[in-house]
Each structure stands twice: as C-alpha cells, then as structure tokens.
Short mmCIF file of C-alpha atoms in Angstrom, two decimals:
data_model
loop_
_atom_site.label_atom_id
_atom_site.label_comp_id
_atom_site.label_asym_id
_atom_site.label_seq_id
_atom_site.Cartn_x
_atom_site.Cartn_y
_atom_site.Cartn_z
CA UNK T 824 66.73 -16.66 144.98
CA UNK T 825 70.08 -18.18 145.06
CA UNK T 826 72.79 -16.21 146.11
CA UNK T 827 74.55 -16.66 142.88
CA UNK T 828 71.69 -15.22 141.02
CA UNK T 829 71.57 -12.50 143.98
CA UNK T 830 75.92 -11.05 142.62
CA UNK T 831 74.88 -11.44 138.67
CA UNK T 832 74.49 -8.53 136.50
CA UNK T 833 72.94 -9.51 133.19
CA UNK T 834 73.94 -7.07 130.52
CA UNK T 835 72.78 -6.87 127.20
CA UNK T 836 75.47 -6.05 124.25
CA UNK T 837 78.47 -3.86 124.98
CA UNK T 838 79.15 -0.21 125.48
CA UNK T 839 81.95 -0.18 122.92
CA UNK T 840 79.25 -1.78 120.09
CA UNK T 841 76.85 1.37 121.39
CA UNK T 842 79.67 3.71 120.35
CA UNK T 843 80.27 1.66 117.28
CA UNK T 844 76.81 2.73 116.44
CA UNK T 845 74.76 -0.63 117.03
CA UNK T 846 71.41 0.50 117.84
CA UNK T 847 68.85 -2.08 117.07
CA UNK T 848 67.10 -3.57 119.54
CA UNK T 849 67.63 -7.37 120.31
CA UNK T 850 65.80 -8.34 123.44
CA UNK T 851 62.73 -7.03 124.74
CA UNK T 852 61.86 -5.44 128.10
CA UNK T 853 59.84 -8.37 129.08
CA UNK T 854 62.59 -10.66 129.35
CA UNK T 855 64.44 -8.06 130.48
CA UNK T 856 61.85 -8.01 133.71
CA UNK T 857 63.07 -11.46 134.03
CA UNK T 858 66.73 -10.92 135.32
CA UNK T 859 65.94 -8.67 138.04
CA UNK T 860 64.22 -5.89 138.94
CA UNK T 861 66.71 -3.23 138.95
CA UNK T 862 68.71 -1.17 136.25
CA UNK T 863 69.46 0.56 133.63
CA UNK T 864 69.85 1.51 129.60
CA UNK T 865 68.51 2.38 126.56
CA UNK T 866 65.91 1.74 123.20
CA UNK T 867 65.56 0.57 120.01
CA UNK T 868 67.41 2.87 117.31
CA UNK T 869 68.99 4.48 120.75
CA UNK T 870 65.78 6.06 121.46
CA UNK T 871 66.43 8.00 125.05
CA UNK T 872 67.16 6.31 128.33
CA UNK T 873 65.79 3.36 130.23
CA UNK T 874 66.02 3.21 134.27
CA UNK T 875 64.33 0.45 136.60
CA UNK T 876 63.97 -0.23 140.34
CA UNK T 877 61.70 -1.48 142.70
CA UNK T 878 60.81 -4.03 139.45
CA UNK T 879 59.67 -0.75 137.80
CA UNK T 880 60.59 0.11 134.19
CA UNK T 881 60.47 3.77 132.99
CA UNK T 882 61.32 5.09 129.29
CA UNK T 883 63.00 8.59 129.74
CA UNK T 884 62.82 10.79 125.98
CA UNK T 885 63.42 14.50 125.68
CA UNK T 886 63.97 14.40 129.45
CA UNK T 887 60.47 13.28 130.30
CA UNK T 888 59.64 10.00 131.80
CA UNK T 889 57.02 6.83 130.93
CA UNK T 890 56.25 3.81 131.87
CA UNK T 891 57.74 1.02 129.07
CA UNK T 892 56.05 -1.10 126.99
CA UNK T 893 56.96 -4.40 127.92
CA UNK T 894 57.16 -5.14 124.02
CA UNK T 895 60.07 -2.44 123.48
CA UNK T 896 63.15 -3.46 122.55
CA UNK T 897 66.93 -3.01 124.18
CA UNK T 898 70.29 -2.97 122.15
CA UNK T 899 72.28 -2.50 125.47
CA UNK T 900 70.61 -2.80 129.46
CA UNK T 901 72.47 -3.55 132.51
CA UNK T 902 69.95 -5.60 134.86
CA UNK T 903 70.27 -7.14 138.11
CA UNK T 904 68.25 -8.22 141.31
CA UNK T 905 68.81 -5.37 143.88
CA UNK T 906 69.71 -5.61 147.63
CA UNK T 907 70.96 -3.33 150.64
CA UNK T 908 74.41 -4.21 151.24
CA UNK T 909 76.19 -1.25 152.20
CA UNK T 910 73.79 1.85 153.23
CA UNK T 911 75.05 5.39 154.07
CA UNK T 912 73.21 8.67 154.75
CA UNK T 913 74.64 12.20 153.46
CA UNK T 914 73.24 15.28 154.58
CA UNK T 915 75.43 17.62 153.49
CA UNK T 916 75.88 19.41 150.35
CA UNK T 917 78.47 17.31 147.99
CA UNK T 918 79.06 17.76 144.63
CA UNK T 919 79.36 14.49 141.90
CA UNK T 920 83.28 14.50 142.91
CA UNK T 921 83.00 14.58 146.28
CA UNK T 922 79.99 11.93 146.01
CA UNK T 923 81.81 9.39 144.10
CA UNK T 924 85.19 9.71 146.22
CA UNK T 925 82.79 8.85 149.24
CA UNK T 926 81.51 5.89 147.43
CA UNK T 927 84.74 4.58 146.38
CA UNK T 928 85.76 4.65 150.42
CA UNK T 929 82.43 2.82 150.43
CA UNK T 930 83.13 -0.12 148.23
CA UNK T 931 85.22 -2.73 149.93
CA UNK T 932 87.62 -3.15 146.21
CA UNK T 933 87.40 -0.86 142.65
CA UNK T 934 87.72 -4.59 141.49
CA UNK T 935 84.39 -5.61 141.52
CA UNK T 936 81.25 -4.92 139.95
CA UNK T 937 78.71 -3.02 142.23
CA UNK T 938 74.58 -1.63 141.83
CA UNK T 939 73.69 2.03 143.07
CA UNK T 940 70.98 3.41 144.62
CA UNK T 941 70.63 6.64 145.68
CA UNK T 942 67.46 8.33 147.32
CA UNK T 943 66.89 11.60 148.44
CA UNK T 944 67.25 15.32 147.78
CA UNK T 945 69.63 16.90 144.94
CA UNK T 946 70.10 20.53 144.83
CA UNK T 947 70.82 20.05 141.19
CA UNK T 948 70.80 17.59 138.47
CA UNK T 949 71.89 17.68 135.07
CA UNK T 950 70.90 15.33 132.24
CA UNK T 951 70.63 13.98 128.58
CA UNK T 952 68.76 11.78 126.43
CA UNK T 953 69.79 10.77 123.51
CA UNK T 954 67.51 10.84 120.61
CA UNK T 955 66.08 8.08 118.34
CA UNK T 956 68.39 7.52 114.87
CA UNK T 957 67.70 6.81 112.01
CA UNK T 958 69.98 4.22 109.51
CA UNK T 959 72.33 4.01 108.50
CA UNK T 960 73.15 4.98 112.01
CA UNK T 961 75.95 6.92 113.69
CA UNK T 962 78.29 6.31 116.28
CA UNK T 963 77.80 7.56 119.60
CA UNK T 964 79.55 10.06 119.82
CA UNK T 965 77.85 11.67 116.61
CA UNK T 966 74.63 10.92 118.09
CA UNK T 967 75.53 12.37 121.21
CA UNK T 968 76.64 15.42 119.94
CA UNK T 969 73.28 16.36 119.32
CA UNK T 970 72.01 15.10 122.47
CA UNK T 971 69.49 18.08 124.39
CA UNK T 972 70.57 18.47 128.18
CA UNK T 973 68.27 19.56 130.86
CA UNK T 974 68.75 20.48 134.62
CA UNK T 975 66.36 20.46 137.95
CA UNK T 976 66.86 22.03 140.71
CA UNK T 977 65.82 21.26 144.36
CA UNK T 978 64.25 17.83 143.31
CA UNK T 979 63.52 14.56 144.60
CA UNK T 980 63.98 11.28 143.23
CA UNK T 981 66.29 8.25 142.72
CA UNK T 982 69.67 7.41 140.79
CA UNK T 983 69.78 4.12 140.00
CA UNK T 984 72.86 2.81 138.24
CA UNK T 985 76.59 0.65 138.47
CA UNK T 986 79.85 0.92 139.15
CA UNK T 987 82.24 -0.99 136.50
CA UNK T 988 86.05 -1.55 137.03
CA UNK T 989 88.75 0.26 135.21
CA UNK T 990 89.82 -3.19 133.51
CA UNK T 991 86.49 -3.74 131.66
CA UNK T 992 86.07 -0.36 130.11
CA UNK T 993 84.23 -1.11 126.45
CA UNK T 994 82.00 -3.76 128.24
CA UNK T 995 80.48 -1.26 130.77
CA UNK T 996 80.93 2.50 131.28
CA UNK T 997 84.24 2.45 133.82
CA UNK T 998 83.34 4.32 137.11
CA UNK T 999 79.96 5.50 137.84
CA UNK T 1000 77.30 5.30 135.50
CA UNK T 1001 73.74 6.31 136.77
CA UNK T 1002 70.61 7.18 135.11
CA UNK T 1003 67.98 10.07 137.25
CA UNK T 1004 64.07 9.96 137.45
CA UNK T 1005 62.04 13.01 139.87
CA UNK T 1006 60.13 11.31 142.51
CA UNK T 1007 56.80 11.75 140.00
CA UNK T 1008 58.56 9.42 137.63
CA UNK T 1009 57.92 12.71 135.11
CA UNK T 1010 61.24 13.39 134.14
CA UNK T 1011 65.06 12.70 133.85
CA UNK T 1012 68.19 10.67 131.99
CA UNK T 1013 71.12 10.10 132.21
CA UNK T 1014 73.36 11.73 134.51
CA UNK T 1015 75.87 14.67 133.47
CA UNK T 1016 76.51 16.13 136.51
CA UNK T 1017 74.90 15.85 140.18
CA UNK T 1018 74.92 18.07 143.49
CA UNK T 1019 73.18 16.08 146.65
CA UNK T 1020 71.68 17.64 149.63
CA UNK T 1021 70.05 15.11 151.82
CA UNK T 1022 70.47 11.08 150.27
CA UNK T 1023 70.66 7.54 151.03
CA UNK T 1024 73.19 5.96 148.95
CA UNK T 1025 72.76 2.14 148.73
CA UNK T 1026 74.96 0.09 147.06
CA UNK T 1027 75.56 -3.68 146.59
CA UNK T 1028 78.16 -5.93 145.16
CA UNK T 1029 78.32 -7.95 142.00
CA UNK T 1030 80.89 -10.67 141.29
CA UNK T 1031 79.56 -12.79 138.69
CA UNK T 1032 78.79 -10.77 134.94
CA UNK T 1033 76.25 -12.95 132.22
CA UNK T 1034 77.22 -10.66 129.13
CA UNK T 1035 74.94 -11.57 126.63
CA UNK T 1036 76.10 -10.43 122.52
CA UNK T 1037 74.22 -10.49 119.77
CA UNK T 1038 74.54 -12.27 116.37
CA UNK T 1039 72.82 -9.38 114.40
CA UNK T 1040 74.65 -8.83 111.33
CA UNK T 1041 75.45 -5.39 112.59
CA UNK T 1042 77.03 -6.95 115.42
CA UNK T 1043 78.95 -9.41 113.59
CA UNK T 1044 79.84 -7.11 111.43
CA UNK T 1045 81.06 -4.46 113.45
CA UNK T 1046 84.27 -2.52 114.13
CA UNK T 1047 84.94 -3.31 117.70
CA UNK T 1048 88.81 -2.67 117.76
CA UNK T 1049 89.80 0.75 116.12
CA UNK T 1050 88.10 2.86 119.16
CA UNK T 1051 89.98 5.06 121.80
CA UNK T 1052 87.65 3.70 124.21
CA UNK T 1053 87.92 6.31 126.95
CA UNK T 1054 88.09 9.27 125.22
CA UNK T 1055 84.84 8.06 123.24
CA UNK T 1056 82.88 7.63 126.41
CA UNK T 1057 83.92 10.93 128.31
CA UNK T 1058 82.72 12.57 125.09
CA UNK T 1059 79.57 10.41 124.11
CA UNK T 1060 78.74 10.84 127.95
#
C-alpha cells in the first residue's frame, strides 16, 4: 500500500445532502470493500447504520446487527484503510465528554482528518438507527425524529468511526462521529451517548479526503445551501 493511499478517506456523498434528504443508494458495498477495510455509514432509502473494521462489514437495523450484502447500496460511507498510529489505554470510568477531551489532547492538530478505534468495556452505550424511508423522502432531521434509541449496559465491543474538522462541517459530521457494534456483532448504531470502563482507543491520521458526489438527479437537484448546518446535525444526531 502506498502511504498516500494509507492518509485517504474515501467518502461517499455529503452529510449536508443526507440532511437534505438524499437517500438513494449510489455505490455498492462491494466497491466500497475496495477503499479500505475500515468505516462507517448508512443504506439505501437511509435504511439503519453501516460500521466496518478488520475488512468486516455489518448492517445495524432496529439496533440489531448483520452481516451486509455485498450487493447493498450506500448514499453516504466514510471508508478508509486502518492503522495504529496513536494507541492509549483507559481504565477508568469516563464519560463521552471526558473521552473526547482526552482524544483531542491525543490528536497532534483539530486540523486534520483522523480514524477511531476504540476496544474494550463500556459501562453504557446509547444508540439509534434510523429507519428505512419511503419517497418522496424527508430530510434528516424528520427522519430522525422518529428514530428508536436503545442502550446496553456493561458490554463489550468496538466503536469504530472519524474525527472531522470544524471547517468542513456539511461534508462530514464535525467532531466525533462513531458508530457501536457488541463484541457478538448482534447489536448496535450509531452513537448517542457513551460511558467507558476499560478501552483501547486507537486512532490514526488522515490528510488527503477523495469525496466522491453523485450525479443523481436528486443530487443535482438538491438544496444544498439554505441549511443551518450545525443545528441540523446536533438534532438529526
């Protein structure tokens, strides 16, 4: 692998065309598999939650967890090849604040693009998946309102997700955005709120993004400008 390939993240779409309400699938999860074996994001007609590591692809619906058809289809996906570049163990109680402050003194600048890993033990983890729509579709945050939430307690299993600057909020989620699966790869989503006992966090960076848009006519067509973009994604997340 070179080592530019080894900083890429390949995403698929945008986050502000999710909230627009651009749901349809446009590339499927086997050539997906193709730009690395590590990430995360959602279906066809925003049908629940996708997470991938270890070159492992799982489809997460009414917080239970399956493996994907490599035929399914993506309207948004963040993928990447994963590596250990900065490792640190925590095993102590921290909540998602205190978690994400350590990672930020982590990160050598909030100015780049970085993958996350973490591994362990979580007293507690809340999540959501958002549920297939039909057309003509909704924005996000109408879809999300509806979205069912679950929580597990004293589990194992993985967070796998990025970190995207401030200054490209609308392409990626700013800050933290990490999708859950239990250690029997039966259940999870996306992450509302997290509480860590014993973890690895691993995290590495990412300087070069391949953003890759669509030419869908709901693409073209869409509103892309008239969103509050940060007050959309606190609410749709």
């Amino acid at each position: 692998m070179s080592n530019k390939e080894k900083l890429t993240i390949h995403q698929t779409s945008t986050m502000i065309a999710l909230l627009d309400g651009v749901f349809d699938g446009v590339v499927t999860y086997k050539d997906l598999a193709k730009k690395g074996d590590f990430g995360i994001g959602t279906f066809n007609q925003l049908d629940g939650e996708m997470i991938a590591f270890d070159g492992e692809f799982y489809h997460i619906a009414d917080g239970k967890a399956a493996p994907i058809s490599e035929d399914a289809k993506t309207p948004f996906a963040i993928m990447t090849t994963f590596y250990e570049d900065i490792s640190y163990r925590v095993e102590k109680e921290m909540n998602r604040e205190q978690l994400e402050t350590l990672m930020n003194e982590l990160i050598p600048s909030p100015n780049l693009f970085y993958a996350v890993r973490i591994d362990g033990k979580f007293k507690e983890v809340k999540t959501r998946t958002v549920a297939k729509q039909e057309k003509p579709y909704p924005s996000m945050v109408d879809a999300a309102a509806d979205q069912p939430t679950f929580t597990s307690s004293d589990v194992n299993g993985t967070l796998a997700g990025f970190y995207t600057p401030e200054y490209s909020s609308g392409i990626g989620v700013p800050g933290y955005h990490l999708h859950f699966i239990d250690e029997y790869k039966k259940e999870g989503g996306h992450v509302l709120d997290i509480s860590v006992q014993d973890v690895t966090i691993q995290i590495c960076k990412k300087t070069k993004l391949n953003l890759n848009l669509s030419e869908t006519s709901e693409f073209l067509s869409a509103n892309l400008e008239d969103h509050d973009v940060e007050e959309e994604i606190a609410t749709a997340e």
